Amino acid sequence: MFRIVNKKELNSMVTLLEIEAPFVAKKAQAGQFIIFRVDEYSERVPLTIADYDREKGTVTIIFQKVGLSTQLLAAKEIGESIQDFVGPLGVATEYDGMKKVAVVGGGVGCAIAYPQAKALHEMGVEVDVIAGFRNKDIVILEEEMQAVSTHFYLMTDDGSQGEKGFVTDKLKALIEAGNQYDAVIAIGPIPMMKFVSLTTKPYGIHTIVSLNPIMIDGTGMCGGCRVTVGGKIKFACVDGPDFDGHEVDFDELMNRNSIYKAREAELTETHLCRMEKMAQELIR
Amino acid sequence: MANMSPEKIKMPEQAPDVRNKNFEEVALGYTAEMAVEEAQRCLNCKHKPCVGGCPVNVRIPEFIAEVAKGDFMAAYQVITSTNALPAVCGRVCPQESQCESKCVRGMKGEAVGIGRLERFVADWYMKNCDEMPEKPAPNGKKVAVVGSGPSSLACAGDLAKLGYAVTIFEAFHKAGGVLVYGIPEFRLPKAIVQKEIDKLSALGVEIMTNMVIGKVLSVDEIIDDMGFDAVFIGTGAGLPSFMGIPGEALVGVYSANEYLTRINLMKAYLPEYDTPIRNSKAVAVVGGGNVAMDAARCAKRMGAEKVYIVYRRSEKEMPARLEEIHHAKEEGIEFHLLRNPVKILDNGEGQVCGIECLKMELGEPDASGRRSPVPVEGSNYVIDVDTVVMSIGTSPNPLIRSTTKGLETNRKGCLVVNEETNQTTREGVYAGGDAVTGAATVILAMGAGKKAAEAIDNYLKNK
């Protein structure tokens, strides 16, 4: 069992949990992910590692309540435990030779963009962070991102905080203004990563995206997480989750991620029963 | 006097149209009377050809003679002197190509039901002598076992009995390997696997789940930092192959590994589990092995109206156990033989709506000795399906070999071992099962685990 030692609601939809997992914390690096399972009846769900503390032996995950499993996870309180927490899985992000980087985060993707920026910042790399949100109510990690960036740009779709516009608008403007980026690291919803990649392509800027497809084991065994990269089948769990954004077939990925949408809606309805059951068990 | 009936005593089974709607075990096993009667069919041949047909040389006529006498306990002792997992092997071994293929009775009529008798003896023991083993006195040495499938369970068990402190590292949340994620409940009840694992725990074996070796820990850390004196790698052949045909990325295409894991390990067939799986009406399973039969029969039980096996050779070349092919047919699985998929069709919304196949003819035998299929040009046709399960084979996972120095592999990615000892190209590191052989059988893996345990014991005794 893996105990929750800290919990924060970052906004109405996004939760931060710090979880005791010494083996994971010992090895975790930016870009890698874990798979959690709340209890015996739950799915196995991958989440990219947001932070880790090797001394405390803890790993931080930040996630949006999008389906049954993430809702069950978000319902756990400090001191409670979850059944399974395995990692670090996947290949860590490669920063070799980077001197100036733009890190682009979209929505809850900022939870993963932030540790990337932090790692680069600590290596002495010049980091411009562009963080995009739909509106001011869902902005997360603003101060944290600001602290680890050379320049920080906050964008909202409706202009309710920061600048009005998409992250791609800002990225293009920065490139056009003469900023020479060795790489762009984009983490967020699939359409955002797709459009960031399209934005950087004409400039030939190396663009790294972090994919989060459906998977079971995270060790290359189920093949559920296969993505087409440069015309070849890759397994995001062992070959990724980072890939060259100019090579990824984003439309295919979006389609594959929709496989259980109908069922997910159904499950969300049953979610209340599950919550009820968990509560009952606690009372007992 | 031997029972000269040319046929095996039939084993009771659930009726096909009943069992293809549930996940309970298909074959129900012999009663004691049936077992004794079947055992009397054994001629107790002096030259014991059956024993040579068994990968672990179970002393078959000897245990069958005990069954015939009604001394099931003695029979169990004989079997378990060489087979650590009789309840499993009795159910999943391809007896018709192993022990039973050599049976003298098979020349005129059916071979003795060796597998059925083995299963009976193991089940009888489990039911009647259900004592857990006692933990032996520790000998002060530690062995790590990576993976918890049949080779690892056998290796861990033998070492624990010799007093080694054994720790099993399992990547999934549950131990058992292919016995729990791959082979379905209706063919191998998970309670049987759990019992084997409980026995290991009673022997003092520690099982650590969620430990992906090669990621969480390396083999070197296991030896250098954690102080293990030897390591056994039994990580199987878990990496699924795809065909590389158009449409394999569509929604509705699964590897057999994913499909079976969702159903068997993640219990998608039980309402209390959250595991999602496609609600399929028509399923094509590509392949002709046991895994393909398992996937097809699972699909039927999950409610698919039509389930097809698409296999590029003829039934004779199918690697699946005869019994599985027979059961699959009885359950209403339709076989498209000598057919090779060339394309998976898109319904326009990114979902599978059919599989286009090409008819094949058998040509000359290939390297495997099986006649290789040759396509018939222009014979394309479409089977309407909404789900395709690819069951065309697996290969060993690279996670360990790519993170461990000095481990040699062959060009298929299988670990190279000394055939006598199952030691890898690194001292103190042993391997067995599919990680060494590529996808093979439970009994071969179990045998390799036992062999490695013996070699590890010799190595550590002299170290």
XYZ file of C-alpha atoms in Angstrom:
747
model
C 0.000 0.000 0.000
C 1.135 3.527 -0.734
C 0.283 6.259 1.758
C -0.761 9.762 0.846
C 1.262 12.283 2.845
C 0.088 15.529 1.296
C -2.896 16.706 -0.712
C -3.817 20.019 -2.316
C -6.731 20.967 -4.515
C -5.087 23.171 -7.131
C -8.418 24.089 -8.642
C -11.888 22.570 -8.738
C -10.759 19.877 -11.164
C -7.063 19.419 -10.449
C -5.592 17.664 -7.396
C -2.036 17.279 -6.143
C -1.095 14.221 -4.130
C 2.241 13.469 -2.549
C 2.602 9.735 -2.109
C 5.073 7.639 -0.147
C 6.842 5.442 -2.678
C 10.534 5.199 -1.807
C 11.532 2.913 -4.684
C 9.921 5.253 -7.207
C 11.311 8.401 -5.592
C 14.818 6.989 -5.602
C 14.938 6.635 -9.376
C 12.414 9.169 -10.720
C 13.522 11.678 -13.339
C 11.626 14.404 -15.189
C 9.584 12.975 -18.043
C 8.986 9.575 -16.472
C 5.627 8.292 -15.300
C 3.972 6.023 -12.757
C 0.927 3.761 -12.919
C -1.510 3.840 -10.031
C -4.379 1.610 -9.026
C -6.636 2.880 -6.258
C -7.995 -0.459 -5.064
C -8.547 -4.050 -6.159
C -11.426 -3.089 -8.468
C -9.750 -0.129 -10.130
C -8.104 0.382 -13.466
C -4.373 0.873 -13.857
C -3.815 4.450 -14.935
C -0.565 6.144 -16.018
C 0.353 9.634 -14.773
C 3.522 11.569 -15.437
C 5.583 12.338 -12.336
C 5.211 15.986 -11.293
C 7.876 15.996 -8.588
C 9.792 13.735 -6.223
C 11.703 13.973 -2.984
C 14.405 11.326 -2.778
C 15.101 11.967 0.915
C 11.489 11.786 2.022
C 10.873 8.950 -0.426
C 7.812 10.626 -1.876
C 6.484 11.243 -5.365
C 4.070 14.002 -6.325
C 1.383 13.567 -8.951
C -0.976 16.231 -10.244
C -4.041 15.130 -12.140
C -7.380 16.245 -13.451
C -10.540 14.454 -12.422
C -11.527 13.225 -15.855
C -12.881 9.765 -15.179
C -13.758 7.231 -12.539
C -10.199 6.322 -11.543
C -8.984 9.888 -11.157
C -12.123 10.746 -9.184
C -11.531 7.815 -6.853
C -7.922 8.883 -6.464
C -8.886 12.491 -5.763
C -11.261 11.287 -3.050
C -8.378 9.847 -1.034
C -7.253 11.929 1.928
C -3.950 12.441 3.678
C -3.090 9.332 5.710
C -5.087 7.031 3.448
C -3.399 4.659 1.051
C -3.821 3.395 -2.463
C -3.265 -0.191 -3.556
C -0.590 0.159 -6.232
C 1.918 2.724 -7.405
C 4.591 1.525 -9.799
C 7.416 3.378 -11.462
C 9.366 5.215 -12.584
C 8.422 4.000 -16.046
C 9.382 5.252 -19.477
C 12.483 7.068 -20.594
C 13.506 10.332 -18.902
C 13.568 13.474 -21.026
C 16.898 14.077 -22.790
C 18.251 17.600 -22.273
C 21.627 17.093 -23.941
C 23.070 20.219 -25.487
C 20.139 22.481 -24.623
C 21.046 26.065 -23.756
C 17.764 27.846 -24.367
C 14.399 26.117 -24.260
C 10.749 27.075 -24.477
C 8.561 24.946 -22.222
C 4.900 25.068 -23.187
C 2.235 23.795 -20.802
C -1.482 23.536 -21.418
C -4.012 23.167 -18.585
C -3.193 20.291 -16.266
C -0.222 19.589 -18.579
C 1.493 22.427 -16.701
C 1.867 19.939 -13.852
C 4.347 18.112 -16.071
C 5.724 21.150 -17.874
C 6.694 22.594 -14.496
C 9.150 19.828 -13.478
C 10.663 20.002 -16.959
C 11.237 23.733 -16.581
C 12.547 23.188 -13.085
C 15.036 20.525 -14.200
C 16.291 22.725 -17.024
C 16.458 25.794 -14.796
C 18.536 23.891 -12.234
C 20.909 22.878 -15.044
C 21.423 26.565 -15.818
C 19.465 26.474 -19.068
C 17.584 29.606 -20.143
C 13.915 28.642 -19.898
C 10.935 30.508 -21.297
C 7.712 29.069 -19.950
C 4.429 29.599 -21.754
C 1.481 28.344 -19.747
C -2.008 28.294 -21.225
C -5.386 27.860 -19.546
C -8.998 28.259 -20.620
C -9.622 30.948 -17.990
C -8.347 32.307 -14.678
C -10.314 29.809 -12.579
C -8.183 26.891 -13.649
C -4.731 28.448 -13.498
C -2.347 26.229 -11.531
C 1.299 26.436 -10.422
C 1.686 30.045 -11.548
C 4.203 31.036 -8.875
C 6.093 27.775 -9.145
C 6.513 28.123 -12.890
C 7.468 31.741 -12.603
C 10.198 30.821 -10.124
C 11.947 28.449 -12.506
C 11.676 30.414 -15.735
C 13.766 33.127 -17.306
C 10.619 34.581 -18.838
C 7.151 33.466 -17.881
C 4.108 34.012 -20.077
C 0.618 33.236 -18.817
C -2.047 32.910 -21.495
C -5.791 32.437 -21.120
C -8.233 31.735 -23.930
C -10.582 34.468 -22.693
C -7.998 36.926 -21.385
C -9.325 36.669 -17.816
C -5.747 36.420 -16.557
C -2.397 37.060 -18.222
C -2.548 37.652 -21.931
C -5.489 36.681 -24.094
C -4.635 34.059 -26.699
C -3.326 30.550 -27.256
C 0.114 29.298 -26.287
C 0.898 28.869 -29.977
C 0.322 32.619 -30.567
C 2.858 33.483 -27.891
C 5.339 30.833 -29.028
C 5.211 32.051 -32.605
C 5.646 35.663 -31.492
C 8.679 34.747 -29.386
C 10.283 32.828 -32.237
C 9.507 35.625 -34.676
C 11.024 38.121 -32.221
C 14.339 36.353 -32.689
C 14.480 33.944 -29.747
C 16.699 31.030 -30.761
C 15.373 27.955 -28.990
C 17.373 24.728 -29.040
C 14.177 22.895 -28.225
C 10.522 23.349 -27.431
C 9.003 21.017 -24.864
C 5.217 20.885 -25.099
C 2.949 19.117 -22.610
C -0.800 19.427 -22.585
C -3.921 18.285 -24.393
C -3.237 16.428 -27.648
C -4.559 19.253 -29.882
C -2.256 21.717 -28.128
C 0.797 19.496 -28.621
C -0.207 18.994 -32.233
C -0.475 22.736 -32.893
C 2.715 23.563 -31.021
C 4.471 21.007 -33.237
C 2.911 22.543 -36.340
C 4.021 25.986 -35.146
C 7.661 25.001 -34.664
C 7.960 22.819 -37.746
C 8.559 25.614 -40.299
C 11.380 26.899 -38.072
C 12.909 23.451 -37.725
C 13.001 23.679 -33.923
C 13.339 20.302 -32.197
C 10.026 19.761 -30.434
C 9.473 17.240 -27.659
C 5.959 16.191 -26.676
C 4.965 13.954 -23.770
C 2.220 11.485 -24.677
C -0.236 9.869 -22.326
C -2.085 7.105 -24.178
C -4.168 4.344 -22.638
C -1.993 1.580 -21.204
C -2.137 -1.291 -18.741
C 1.245 -2.511 -17.617
C 3.686 0.236 -18.615
C 6.382 -2.293 -19.463
C 5.771 -2.939 -23.167
C 3.565 -5.930 -22.616
C 0.071 -4.871 -23.686
C 0.772 -2.743 -26.742
C -2.287 -0.626 -25.914
C -0.190 2.530 -25.834
C 1.106 2.147 -29.371
C 1.503 5.366 -31.278
C 2.704 5.980 -34.800
C 5.895 8.044 -34.783
C 7.668 8.701 -38.051
C 5.502 6.023 -39.680
C 6.591 3.350 -37.183
C 4.712 1.751 -34.287
C 6.188 2.811 -30.948
C 5.087 1.866 -27.443
C 4.753 5.052 -25.395
C 5.448 3.158 -22.173
C 8.943 1.957 -23.064
C 9.961 4.023 -26.120
C 8.444 7.214 -24.695
C 6.501 8.931 -23.254
C 8.576 11.695 -24.941
C 8.568 11.764 -28.721
C 9.539 14.108 -31.528
C 6.424 16.224 -32.030
C 7.123 16.588 -35.727
C 6.881 12.808 -36.179
C 3.845 11.909 -34.021
C 0.508 11.019 -35.619
C -1.614 13.086 -33.205
C -4.939 12.412 -34.926
C -4.458 8.684 -34.564
C -3.538 9.115 -30.901
C -6.627 11.221 -30.272
C -8.769 8.562 -31.907
C -7.175 5.746 -29.930
C -7.636 7.603 -26.650
C -11.375 7.849 -27.313
C -11.940 4.085 -27.181
C -13.635 3.971 -23.791
C -15.349 7.366 -23.874
C -18.885 5.988 -23.916
C -18.072 3.598 -21.122
C -16.281 6.317 -19.193
C -19.504 8.346 -19.156
C -21.351 5.288 -17.878
C -18.742 4.683 -15.205
C -18.900 8.215 -13.963
C -22.519 7.513 -13.130
C -21.568 4.428 -11.162
C -18.843 6.453 -9.523
C -21.211 7.681 -6.847
C -22.034 4.114 -5.862
C -18.346 3.319 -5.563
C -17.761 6.426 -3.433
C -20.651 5.372 -1.275
C -19.139 1.910 -0.873
C -15.745 3.345 0.041
C -17.401 5.572 2.632
C -19.291 2.616 4.074
C -16.088 0.651 4.391
C -14.467 3.540 6.213
C -17.344 3.736 8.662
C -17.012 0.029 9.338
C -5.823 -56.899 -15.708
C -5.562 -53.742 -17.737
C -8.637 -51.895 -18.877
C -8.493 -52.473 -22.645
C -11.032 -49.841 -23.671
C -9.628 -48.064 -26.745
C -10.903 -44.710 -25.515
C -10.046 -42.532 -22.564
C -12.638 -42.225 -19.846
C -14.443 -39.032 -20.780
C -13.878 -36.109 -18.476
C -17.098 -34.344 -17.456
C -17.383 -30.856 -18.946
C -19.803 -27.966 -18.876
C -22.042 -28.122 -21.971
C -20.695 -25.898 -24.765
C -23.687 -23.565 -25.001
C -23.695 -23.126 -21.236
C -19.971 -22.608 -20.716
C -19.533 -20.142 -23.581
C -21.490 -17.688 -21.443
C -19.562 -18.067 -18.208
C -15.944 -18.020 -17.037
C -16.137 -21.101 -14.841
C -13.860 -24.006 -15.588
C -14.796 -25.938 -18.739
C -13.452 -29.344 -17.763
C -14.663 -30.608 -14.428
C -12.106 -33.334 -13.716
C -12.342 -37.053 -13.003
C -13.994 -38.555 -9.980
C -11.868 -41.035 -8.007
C -13.683 -43.938 -9.691
C -13.028 -42.506 -13.160
C -9.383 -41.921 -12.320
C -8.846 -45.470 -11.094
C -10.567 -46.839 -14.180
C -8.520 -44.675 -16.533
C -5.314 -45.532 -14.661
C -6.022 -49.180 -15.344
C -5.640 -48.486 -19.064
C -1.906 -47.981 -18.495
C 0.105 -51.043 -19.569
C 3.047 -50.038 -17.349
C 5.437 -50.555 -20.277
C 8.981 -51.437 -19.291
C 10.579 -48.907 -21.614
C 8.247 -46.065 -20.431
C 8.125 -44.036 -23.665
C 5.774 -41.481 -22.052
C 8.453 -40.412 -19.556
C 10.750 -39.411 -22.418
C 7.916 -37.338 -23.878
C 7.640 -35.259 -20.711
C 9.916 -32.214 -20.579
C 10.470 -32.781 -16.856
C 10.389 -36.603 -16.986
C 7.526 -37.144 -14.576
C 7.654 -40.835 -13.644
C 4.342 -41.399 -15.355
C 3.741 -45.175 -15.177
C 4.775 -45.108 -11.518
C 2.251 -42.437 -10.527
C -0.447 -44.032 -12.651
C 0.155 -47.383 -10.929
C -0.447 -45.651 -7.592
C -3.671 -44.130 -8.926
C -4.788 -47.565 -10.107
C -4.187 -48.861 -6.561
C -6.169 -45.936 -5.183
C -3.134 -44.521 -3.354
C -3.511 -40.957 -4.569
C -1.152 -39.598 -1.952
C 1.663 -41.807 -3.225
C 0.809 -40.751 -6.785
C 1.122 -37.108 -5.753
C 4.537 -37.715 -4.210
C 5.759 -39.347 -7.422
C 4.551 -36.479 -9.607
C 5.819 -33.688 -7.413
C 9.289 -35.168 -7.197
C 9.823 -33.654 -10.668
C 6.826 -31.375 -11.316
C 6.259 -28.381 -9.062
C 2.909 -27.391 -10.582
C 0.891 -30.536 -11.339
C -2.548 -28.905 -11.024
C -1.437 -26.337 -13.603
C 0.371 -28.702 -15.979
C -2.425 -31.275 -15.834
C -4.636 -28.538 -17.262
C -2.467 -26.675 -19.719
C 0.235 -29.050 -20.993
C -0.056 -30.079 -24.657
C -0.102 -33.749 -23.631
C -1.004 -34.919 -27.129
C 2.359 -33.750 -28.428
C 4.288 -34.729 -25.285
C 3.750 -37.715 -22.974
C 0.531 -38.968 -24.562
C 2.041 -38.877 -28.054
C 4.427 -41.620 -26.980
C 1.846 -43.799 -25.219
C 1.692 -47.348 -26.566
C -2.080 -47.352 -26.126
C -2.212 -44.517 -28.617
C -1.198 -46.824 -31.447
C -4.581 -48.551 -31.377
C -7.041 -46.069 -29.993
C -6.507 -43.242 -27.547
C -3.484 -42.746 -25.329
C -3.900 -43.049 -21.584
C -5.294 -39.757 -20.239
C -2.053 -38.847 -18.506
C -2.893 -35.159 -18.242
C -6.332 -35.876 -16.833
C -4.837 -38.233 -14.263
C -2.176 -35.731 -13.282
C -4.854 -33.110 -12.817
C -6.974 -35.514 -10.783
C -4.103 -36.338 -8.444
C -3.189 -32.679 -7.942
C -6.794 -31.663 -7.327
C -7.322 -34.590 -4.982
C -4.299 -33.510 -2.969
C -5.432 -29.914 -2.840
C -8.832 -30.967 -1.585
C -7.771 -33.618 0.902
C -4.312 -32.732 2.180
C -4.417 -29.019 2.238
C -1.561 -28.428 4.637
C 0.723 -25.540 3.979
C 4.401 -26.451 3.959
C 6.555 -25.357 6.882
C 9.261 -22.792 6.508
C 12.627 -24.559 6.522
C 15.557 -23.350 8.606
C 17.262 -20.482 6.777
C 20.705 -21.173 5.306
C 21.660 -17.500 5.391
C 21.729 -16.875 1.651
C 19.474 -14.685 -0.455
C 18.204 -15.287 -3.973
C 16.182 -12.830 -6.065
C 13.667 -14.187 -8.557
C 12.503 -11.761 -11.227
C 9.018 -12.423 -12.529
C 6.421 -14.757 -11.034
C 5.326 -16.997 -13.868
C 5.802 -20.774 -13.965
C 9.620 -20.792 -14.167
C 9.935 -18.341 -11.291
C 7.401 -20.128 -9.096
C 9.224 -23.433 -9.590
C 12.641 -21.895 -8.986
C 11.512 -19.962 -5.913
C 9.799 -23.019 -4.436
C 12.789 -25.324 -4.800
C 15.210 -22.746 -3.407
C 12.966 -21.865 -0.479
C 12.722 -25.546 0.456
C 16.530 -25.587 0.664
C 16.490 -22.722 3.139
C 17.311 -19.816 0.836
C 15.680 -16.475 1.580
C 13.894 -15.911 -1.718
C 12.332 -12.642 -2.872
C 10.153 -12.563 -5.978
C 9.985 -9.248 -7.848
C 6.810 -8.960 -9.935
C 6.077 -6.036 -12.269
C 2.289 -6.326 -12.077
C 0.177 -5.821 -8.982
C -0.422 -9.554 -8.682
C 1.889 -12.561 -8.812
C 1.457 -15.460 -11.227
C 2.665 -14.087 -14.539
C 1.048 -15.623 -17.596
C -0.903 -17.974 -15.329
C -2.933 -14.987 -14.104
C -2.842 -12.422 -16.894
C -2.837 -14.791 -19.872
C -4.543 -18.124 -19.311
C -8.259 -17.586 -18.659
C -10.142 -18.660 -15.562
C -12.193 -21.184 -17.543
C -9.033 -23.101 -18.419
C -6.998 -22.523 -15.262
C -8.897 -21.287 -12.201
C -6.944 -18.518 -10.498
C -7.578 -20.098 -7.093
C -5.201 -22.888 -8.138
C -2.465 -20.406 -9.017
C -3.085 -18.533 -5.780
C -2.693 -21.744 -3.833
C 0.752 -22.266 -5.380
C 1.688 -18.720 -4.453
C 0.343 -19.163 -0.921
C 2.534 -22.252 -0.604
C 5.558 -20.173 -1.542
C 4.623 -17.588 1.068
C 4.343 -20.354 3.654
C 7.859 -21.447 2.688
C 8.996 -17.925 3.502
C 9.224 -16.530 -0.042
C 8.695 -12.781 -0.041
C 6.687 -11.433 -2.970
C 7.184 -7.811 -3.946
C 4.680 -6.594 -6.543
C 4.945 -3.349 -8.553
C 8.652 -3.983 -9.052
C 9.611 -3.538 -12.688
C 13.188 -4.783 -12.732
C 15.205 -2.782 -15.221
C 13.328 0.355 -14.134
C 12.662 0.385 -10.388
C 15.818 -1.603 -9.681
C 18.533 -2.984 -11.903
C 19.953 -6.480 -11.631
C 23.209 -4.896 -10.442
C 21.444 -3.053 -7.640
C 19.752 -6.297 -6.589
C 23.175 -7.909 -6.246
C 25.379 -5.016 -5.096
C 23.038 -2.845 -3.018
C 20.486 -5.345 -1.763
C 22.971 -8.131 -1.156
C 21.345 -10.961 -3.072
C 23.760 -13.830 -3.690
C 22.153 -14.930 -6.953
C 19.411 -13.814 -9.338
C 17.001 -15.845 -11.447
C 15.394 -14.078 -14.413
C 12.056 -15.542 -15.380
C 10.506 -12.583 -17.107
C 8.874 -14.500 -19.929
C 8.198 -13.366 -23.448
C 5.737 -10.580 -22.999
C 6.263 -8.209 -25.889
C 3.405 -8.529 -28.387
C 3.994 -8.625 -32.133
C 1.782 -6.844 -34.637
C 1.487 -7.669 -38.326
C 2.392 -4.264 -39.672
C -0.708 -4.157 -41.887
C -2.819 -1.024 -42.469
C -5.444 -0.354 -39.819
C -3.694 -1.847 -36.805
C -3.893 1.479 -34.975
C -7.690 1.678 -35.315
C -9.868 1.675 -32.244
C -10.876 -1.948 -31.739
C -7.532 -3.593 -32.480
C -5.981 -5.270 -29.459
C -2.913 -7.368 -28.900
C -3.934 -10.692 -27.355
C -1.854 -9.649 -24.343
C -3.921 -6.533 -23.781
C -7.236 -8.244 -24.471
C -6.491 -11.166 -22.156
C -4.949 -8.999 -19.430
C -8.030 -6.808 -19.323
C -10.204 -9.893 -18.961
C -8.095 -12.243 -16.835
C -5.930 -10.081 -14.601
C -8.146 -6.989 -14.570
C -11.386 -9.024 -14.481
C -13.304 -7.042 -17.095
C -15.936 -9.808 -17.035
C -16.903 -9.095 -13.437
C -19.269 -6.148 -12.917
C -17.557 -4.997 -9.721
C -14.333 -4.238 -11.614
C -13.867 -0.903 -13.402
C -11.741 -2.362 -16.216
C -13.068 -1.129 -19.541
C -13.145 -3.360 -22.601
C -14.762 -2.957 -25.988
C -18.336 -4.166 -26.158
C -17.773 -6.315 -29.242
C -20.401 -7.903 -31.457
C -18.039 -9.616 -33.895
C -14.403 -10.405 -33.200
C -11.624 -11.740 -35.406
C -8.695 -13.307 -33.581
C -5.618 -13.605 -35.765
C -3.419 -16.593 -34.923
C -3.588 -20.320 -34.232
C -1.937 -20.867 -30.863
C -3.344 -21.421 -27.396
C -3.369 -17.682 -26.817
C -5.538 -17.190 -29.915
C -7.969 -19.867 -28.705
C -8.060 -18.236 -25.267
C -8.770 -14.814 -26.759
C -11.498 -16.166 -29.044
C -13.190 -18.072 -26.260
C -12.975 -15.037 -23.971
C -14.557 -12.881 -26.689
C -17.461 -15.318 -26.926
C -17.929 -15.254 -23.180
C -17.806 -11.451 -23.168
C -20.918 -11.559 -25.362
C -19.678 -11.344 -28.947
C -22.184 -12.979 -31.283
C -19.628 -13.914 -33.903
C -16.058 -14.898 -33.145
C -13.619 -15.960 -35.836
C -10.152 -17.476 -35.764
C -8.133 -16.307 -38.751
C -5.064 -18.487 -39.275
C -2.737 -18.542 -42.228
C -2.011 -22.250 -42.242
C -4.332 -25.261 -41.935
C -5.676 -26.796 -38.758
C -2.943 -29.423 -38.808
C -0.276 -26.759 -38.362
C -2.080 -24.974 -35.531
C 0.193 -24.814 -32.487
C -2.759 -24.807 -30.052
C -3.560 -27.846 -27.924
C -6.051 -30.157 -29.631
C -8.409 -29.855 -26.699
C -8.489 -26.057 -26.992
C -9.255 -26.197 -30.718
C -11.941 -28.769 -30.054
C -13.438 -26.724 -27.214
C -13.336 -23.535 -29.255
C -15.231 -25.167 -32.114
C -17.815 -26.610 -29.727
C -18.332 -23.154 -28.277
C -19.201 -21.708 -31.668
C -15.911 -20.133 -32.734
C -15.720 -20.123 -36.561
C -12.401 -21.003 -38.153
C -11.130 -19.202 -41.237
C -8.137 -21.374 -42.053
C -5.523 -20.700 -44.714
C -6.465 -17.046 -44.531
C -4.102 -14.160 -43.969
C -5.227 -10.636 -42.998
C -3.944 -7.911 -45.271
C -5.843 -4.896 -43.946
C -8.116 -3.829 -41.114
C -10.967 -1.644 -42.322
C -12.015 1.731 -40.905
C -15.712 2.551 -40.464
C -14.931 6.167 -41.272
C -14.726 7.129 -37.590
C -11.435 5.490 -36.771
C -13.043 2.273 -35.585
C -12.691 -1.259 -36.913
C -15.504 -2.411 -39.230
C -13.906 -5.380 -40.954
C -10.820 -7.377 -41.701
C -9.716 -8.038 -45.246
C -8.132 -11.445 -45.752
C -6.365 -13.264 -48.512
C -6.773 -16.995 -49.127
C -3.616 -19.058 -48.831
C -2.370 -22.399 -50.128
C 0.188 -24.616 -48.443
C 3.552 -24.704 -50.175
C 6.842 -26.322 -49.232
C 7.832 -26.902 -45.596
C 9.716 -23.980 -44.046
C 12.451 -23.885 -41.406
C 9.966 -24.935 -38.701
C 9.072 -28.015 -40.742
C 5.550 -26.730 -41.247
C 4.333 -26.191 -44.788
C 4.438 -22.498 -45.443
C 1.390 -20.683 -46.722
C 1.452 -18.992 -50.124
C -1.122 -16.322 -50.987
C -3.700 -16.882 -53.731
C -3.676 -13.639 -55.719
C -6.988 -11.837 -56.002
C -8.738 -14.001 -53.419
C -9.370 -11.088 -51.041
C -12.579 -11.026 -49.024
C -13.831 -9.155 -45.983
C -15.090 -10.487 -42.659
C -17.326 -7.939 -40.908
C -16.002 -7.453 -37.397
C -15.812 -4.571 -34.930
C -12.827 -5.938 -33.003
C -9.574 -7.570 -34.043
C -7.259 -9.360 -31.598
C -3.702 -9.919 -32.813
C -2.347 -13.160 -31.432
C 0.619 -13.796 -33.676
C 3.290 -14.247 -31.047
C 5.387 -12.487 -28.439
C 9.070 -11.935 -27.798
C 11.110 -11.328 -24.640
C 10.937 -7.914 -23.038
C 14.144 -5.865 -23.459
C 13.831 -4.035 -20.095
C 16.336 -6.245 -18.275
C 18.802 -7.018 -21.046
C 19.040 -3.334 -21.949
C 19.819 -2.293 -18.373
C 22.143 -5.115 -17.323
C 25.729 -5.278 -18.478
C 27.144 -8.620 -19.548
C 23.864 -10.352 -20.331
C 24.138 -11.831 -23.791
C 21.053 -12.376 -25.895
C 20.499 -14.032 -29.240
C 19.128 -12.203 -32.257
C 15.572 -12.838 -31.079
C 16.318 -11.092 -27.788
C 16.317 -14.325 -25.769
C 18.838 -14.587 -22.933
C 21.736 -16.923 -23.705
C 22.232 -19.554 -20.979
C 24.410 -22.568 -20.312
C 22.166 -25.513 -21.108
C 23.396 -27.535 -18.144
C 22.935 -24.898 -15.482
C 20.725 -22.182 -16.988
C 23.361 -19.650 -15.949
C 23.393 -16.555 -18.153
C 26.606 -15.024 -19.426
C 26.974 -13.405 -15.991
C 28.118 -15.289 -12.952
C 25.402 -15.659 -10.365
C 22.655 -14.636 -12.765
C 20.437 -17.452 -14.032
C 17.447 -17.456 -16.351
C 14.746 -19.789 -17.573
C 11.378 -20.058 -19.252
C 10.218 -17.968 -22.196
C 12.865 -15.295 -21.473
C 15.362 -17.907 -22.686
C 13.379 -20.014 -25.145
C 10.958 -17.466 -26.586
C 7.242 -18.220 -26.202
C 6.920 -21.893 -25.192
C 5.007 -23.978 -22.664
C 4.318 -23.792 -18.941
C 5.987 -27.145 -18.311
C 9.201 -26.214 -20.127
C 9.377 -23.016 -18.114
C 8.648 -24.860 -14.886
C 11.360 -27.414 -15.715
C 13.866 -24.657 -16.441
C 13.047 -23.007 -13.128
C 13.735 -26.250 -11.285
C 16.971 -26.815 -13.172
C 18.156 -23.309 -12.400
C 17.274 -23.750 -8.716
C 19.499 -26.802 -8.552
C 22.337 -24.972 -10.299
C 21.942 -21.919 -8.048
C 22.111 -24.202 -5.017
C 25.308 -25.823 -6.328
C 26.793 -22.432 -7.102
C 26.019 -20.930 -3.709
C 27.047 -24.026 -1.757
C 30.488 -23.813 -3.327
C 30.818 -20.055 -3.256
